[in-house]
């Protein structure tokens, strides 16, 4: 009954705020609105900077002239840029969790495995040169440099195509060998000419 009586009573009238309280409340709301607008502007600025940073990262990482790859201690490819995918001859989307050794020529597989073991064992920058085999395409000679990441469970590797350099070096060696052969033949010719002249003078 008491509850019904209370429910039947009209609600107490709230006192209207004074003009001063109204002005203070409006002022606080304006200040709060300005603070929110400033925070939104700062968020927009940070977003623009993040977008620009992502674009720079894309240019530096994906469009780099060398290959970048993250490789686990077990030799699995965790990440790779576009250049690395091109050197390995496999689409980047198919590289993740793929064993790096599958891309290395059979003749160089032992060299690569020993290199990867040294990278994680010595915790210092190591390098090796191996041949990568690509289906339906000529093999590629690469130099790989790698160092263990801070986590210790993966390494960062740089792949550089050295095919042209090795071809140039082979051509230089061949040219040097030809020069030595020509020099030797010239020396023999001079020696024969000296003997001929000596015989004619003696006669």
Coordinates of C-alpha atoms in Angstrom, one line a residue:
X1 CA 0.0 0.0 0.0
X2 CA 2.8 2.4 0.9
X3 CA 4.4 1.6 -2.5
X4 CA 1.1 2.4 -4.3
X5 CA 0.8 5.6 -2.4
X6 CA 4.3 6.7 -3.4
X7 CA 3.7 5.7 -7.0
X8 CA 0.5 7.7 -7.0
X9 CA 2.3 10.8 -5.8
X10 CA 3.5 13.2 -8.5
X11 CA 7.3 13.3 -9.0
X12 CA 9.2 16.0 -7.3
X13 CA 9.9 19.0 -9.5
X14 CA 13.5 19.6 -10.3
X15 CA 14.7 23.1 -9.8
X16 CA 15.7 24.8 -13.0
X17 CA 19.4 25.7 -13.2
X18 CA 20.3 29.2 -12.7
X19 CA 21.5 31.3 -15.6
X20 CA 25.1 31.2 -14.2
X21 CA 25.0 27.4 -14.0
X22 CA 23.6 27.2 -17.6
X23 CA 26.4 29.4 -18.9
X24 CA 29.0 27.3 -17.1
X25 CA 27.6 24.1 -18.4
X26 CA 27.5 25.5 -22.0
X27 CA 31.1 26.7 -21.6
X28 CA 32.2 23.3 -20.4
X29 CA 30.4 21.6 -23.3
X30 CA 32.1 24.0 -25.8
X31 CA 35.5 23.3 -24.3
X32 CA 34.9 19.6 -24.5
X33 CA 33.8 19.9 -28.1
X34 CA 36.9 21.9 -29.0
X35 CA 39.1 19.2 -27.3
X36 CA 37.3 16.5 -29.2
X37 CA 37.8 18.3 -32.5
X38 CA 41.5 18.8 -31.7
X39 CA 41.9 15.1 -30.9
X40 CA 40.1 14.2 -34.1
X41 CA 42.4 16.5 -36.1
X42 CA 45.4 14.9 -34.4
X43 CA 44.1 11.4 -35.3
X44 CA 43.6 12.4 -38.9
X45 CA 47.2 13.8 -39.0
X46 CA 48.6 10.6 -37.5
X47 CA 46.6 8.5 -40.0
X48 CA 48.0 10.5 -42.9
X49 CA 51.6 10.0 -41.5
X50 CA 50.9 6.3 -41.1
X51 CA 49.7 6.0 -44.7
X52 CA 52.8 7.9 -45.9
X53 CA 55.0 5.6 -43.8
X54 CA 53.3 2.5 -45.3
X55 CA 53.8 3.8 -48.8
X56 CA 57.5 4.5 -48.1
X57 CA 57.8 1.0 -46.6
X58 CA 56.3 -0.5 -49.7
X59 CA 58.7 1.4 -51.9
X60 CA 61.8 0.5 -49.8
X61 CA 60.9 -3.1 -49.1
X62 CA 58.9 -4.4 -52.0
X63 CA 60.5 -2.4 -54.8
X64 CA 64.1 -2.8 -53.5
X65 CA 66.7 -3.9 -56.1
X66 CA 67.7 -6.9 -53.8
X67 CA 65.6 -9.6 -52.3
X68 CA 64.5 -9.5 -48.6
X69 CA 63.3 -12.6 -46.8
X70 CA 62.6 -13.7 -43.3
X71 CA 63.5 -17.3 -42.7
X72 CA 62.8 -19.5 -39.7
X73 CA 65.4 -21.6 -38.0
X74 CA 63.9 -24.6 -39.8
X75 CA 64.5 -22.9 -43.1
X76 CA 60.9 -21.9 -43.8
X77 CA 60.2 -18.7 -45.6
X78 CA 58.0 -16.4 -43.4
X79 CA 58.1 -13.2 -45.4
X80 CA 59.6 -12.1 -48.7
X81 CA 59.5 -9.0 -50.9
X82 CA 58.7 -8.9 -54.6
X83 CA 62.3 -9.1 -55.6
X84 CA 62.9 -12.2 -53.5
X85 CA 59.9 -13.9 -55.0
X86 CA 61.1 -13.1 -58.5
X87 CA 64.6 -14.5 -57.7
X88 CA 63.0 -17.6 -56.2
X89 CA 60.7 -17.9 -59.2
X90 CA 57.6 -18.4 -57.1
X91 CA 54.6 -16.1 -56.4
X92 CA 55.0 -14.4 -53.1
X93 CA 51.6 -15.7 -51.9
X94 CA 52.9 -19.2 -52.4
X95 CA 56.2 -18.6 -50.6
X96 CA 55.0 -18.4 -47.0
X97 CA 55.9 -21.5 -45.0
X98 CA 57.7 -23.0 -48.0
X99 CA 61.1 -24.5 -47.3
X100 CA 63.9 -22.3 -48.7
X101 CA 66.0 -25.3 -49.5
X102 CA 63.5 -26.4 -52.2
X103 CA 64.6 -23.5 -54.3
X104 CA 68.3 -24.2 -54.0
X105 CA 70.1 -26.4 -56.5
X106 CA 70.9 -29.9 -55.4
X107 CA 74.6 -29.3 -55.8
X108 CA 74.5 -26.3 -53.4
X109 CA 71.9 -27.6 -50.9
X110 CA 74.6 -28.8 -48.4
X111 CA 76.3 -25.3 -48.6
X112 CA 73.0 -23.6 -47.9
X113 CA 72.1 -25.8 -45.0
X114 CA 75.5 -25.3 -43.4
X115 CA 75.2 -21.6 -43.9
X116 CA 71.7 -21.4 -42.2
X117 CA 73.0 -23.5 -39.3
X118 CA 76.0 -21.1 -38.8
X119 CA 73.7 -18.0 -38.9
X120 CA 71.7 -19.3 -35.9
X121 CA 74.6 -20.9 -34.1
X122 CA 77.1 -18.0 -34.4
X123 CA 74.5 -15.1 -34.1
X124 CA 76.6 -13.1 -36.5
X125 CA 76.2 -12.0 -40.1
X126 CA 77.0 -14.9 -42.5
X127 CA 77.0 -15.2 -46.2
X128 CA 77.1 -17.8 -49.0
X129 CA 76.7 -18.1 -52.7
X130 CA 74.4 -20.7 -54.2
X131 CA 72.4 -21.4 -57.3
X132 CA 68.7 -21.1 -57.3
X133 CA 66.7 -23.3 -59.6
X134 CA 63.5 -22.0 -61.2
X135 CA 61.0 -24.1 -63.0
X136 CA 61.1 -23.5 -66.8
X137 CA 63.7 -20.7 -66.4
X138 CA 67.5 -20.5 -66.3
X139 CA 69.1 -20.9 -62.8
X140 CA 70.1 -17.8 -60.9
X141 CA 73.3 -17.3 -59.0
X142 CA 72.7 -15.4 -55.7
X143 CA 74.7 -14.2 -52.8
X144 CA 72.8 -14.5 -49.5
X145 CA 73.6 -12.6 -46.4
X146 CA 71.7 -13.2 -43.2
X147 CA 71.7 -12.3 -39.5
X148 CA 69.5 -13.5 -36.7
X149 CA 66.6 -11.3 -35.6
X150 CA 66.1 -10.1 -32.1
X151 CA 63.7 -12.9 -31.3
X152 CA 66.4 -15.5 -32.1
X153 CA 63.8 -17.7 -33.8
X154 CA 64.2 -16.2 -37.4
X155 CA 66.8 -14.5 -39.5
X156 CA 66.7 -11.6 -42.0
X157 CA 68.2 -12.5 -45.3
X158 CA 69.3 -10.4 -48.3
X159 CA 69.4 -12.0 -51.7
X160 CA 71.6 -10.4 -54.4
X161 CA 71.6 -11.6 -58.0
X162 CA 75.3 -12.2 -58.9
X163 CA 74.7 -14.1 -62.2
X164 CA 76.0 -11.2 -64.3
X165 CA 78.9 -10.6 -62.1
X166 CA 79.9 -14.3 -62.2
X167 CA 79.5 -14.3 -66.0
X168 CA 81.7 -11.2 -66.3
X169 CA 84.3 -12.7 -64.0
X170 CA 84.4 -15.9 -66.1
X171 CA 84.8 -13.8 -69.3
X172 CA 87.6 -11.9 -67.6
X173 CA 89.3 -15.1 -66.6
X174 CA 88.9 -16.4 -70.2
X175 CA 90.3 -13.2 -71.6
X176 CA 93.2 -13.3 -69.2
X177 CA 93.9 -16.9 -70.3
X178 CA 93.9 -15.9 -73.9
X179 CA 96.3 -13.0 -73.3
X180 CA 98.6 -15.4 -71.5
X181 CA 98.4 -17.8 -74.4
X182 CA 99.1 -15.0 -76.9
X183 CA 102.0 -13.7 -74.8
X184 CA 103.4 -17.2 -74.6
X185 CA 103.1 -17.7 -78.4
X186 CA 104.6 -14.3 -79.0
X187 CA 107.6 -15.2 -76.8
X188 CA 108.1 -18.5 -78.6
X189 CA 107.9 -16.7 -81.9
X190 CA 110.5 -14.2 -80.8
X191 CA 112.8 -16.9 -79.5
X192 CA 112.5 -18.8 -82.9
X193 CA 113.2 -15.5 -84.8
X194 CA 116.3 -14.9 -82.6
X195 CA 117.6 -18.4 -83.3
X196 CA 117.0 -18.0 -87.0
X197 CA 118.9 -14.7 -87.1
X198 CA 121.7 -16.2 -85.0
X199 CA 122.0 -19.1 -87.4
X200 CA 122.1 -16.8 -90.5
X201 CA 124.8 -14.6 -88.9
X202 CA 126.8 -17.6 -88.0
X203 CA 126.7 -18.9 -91.5

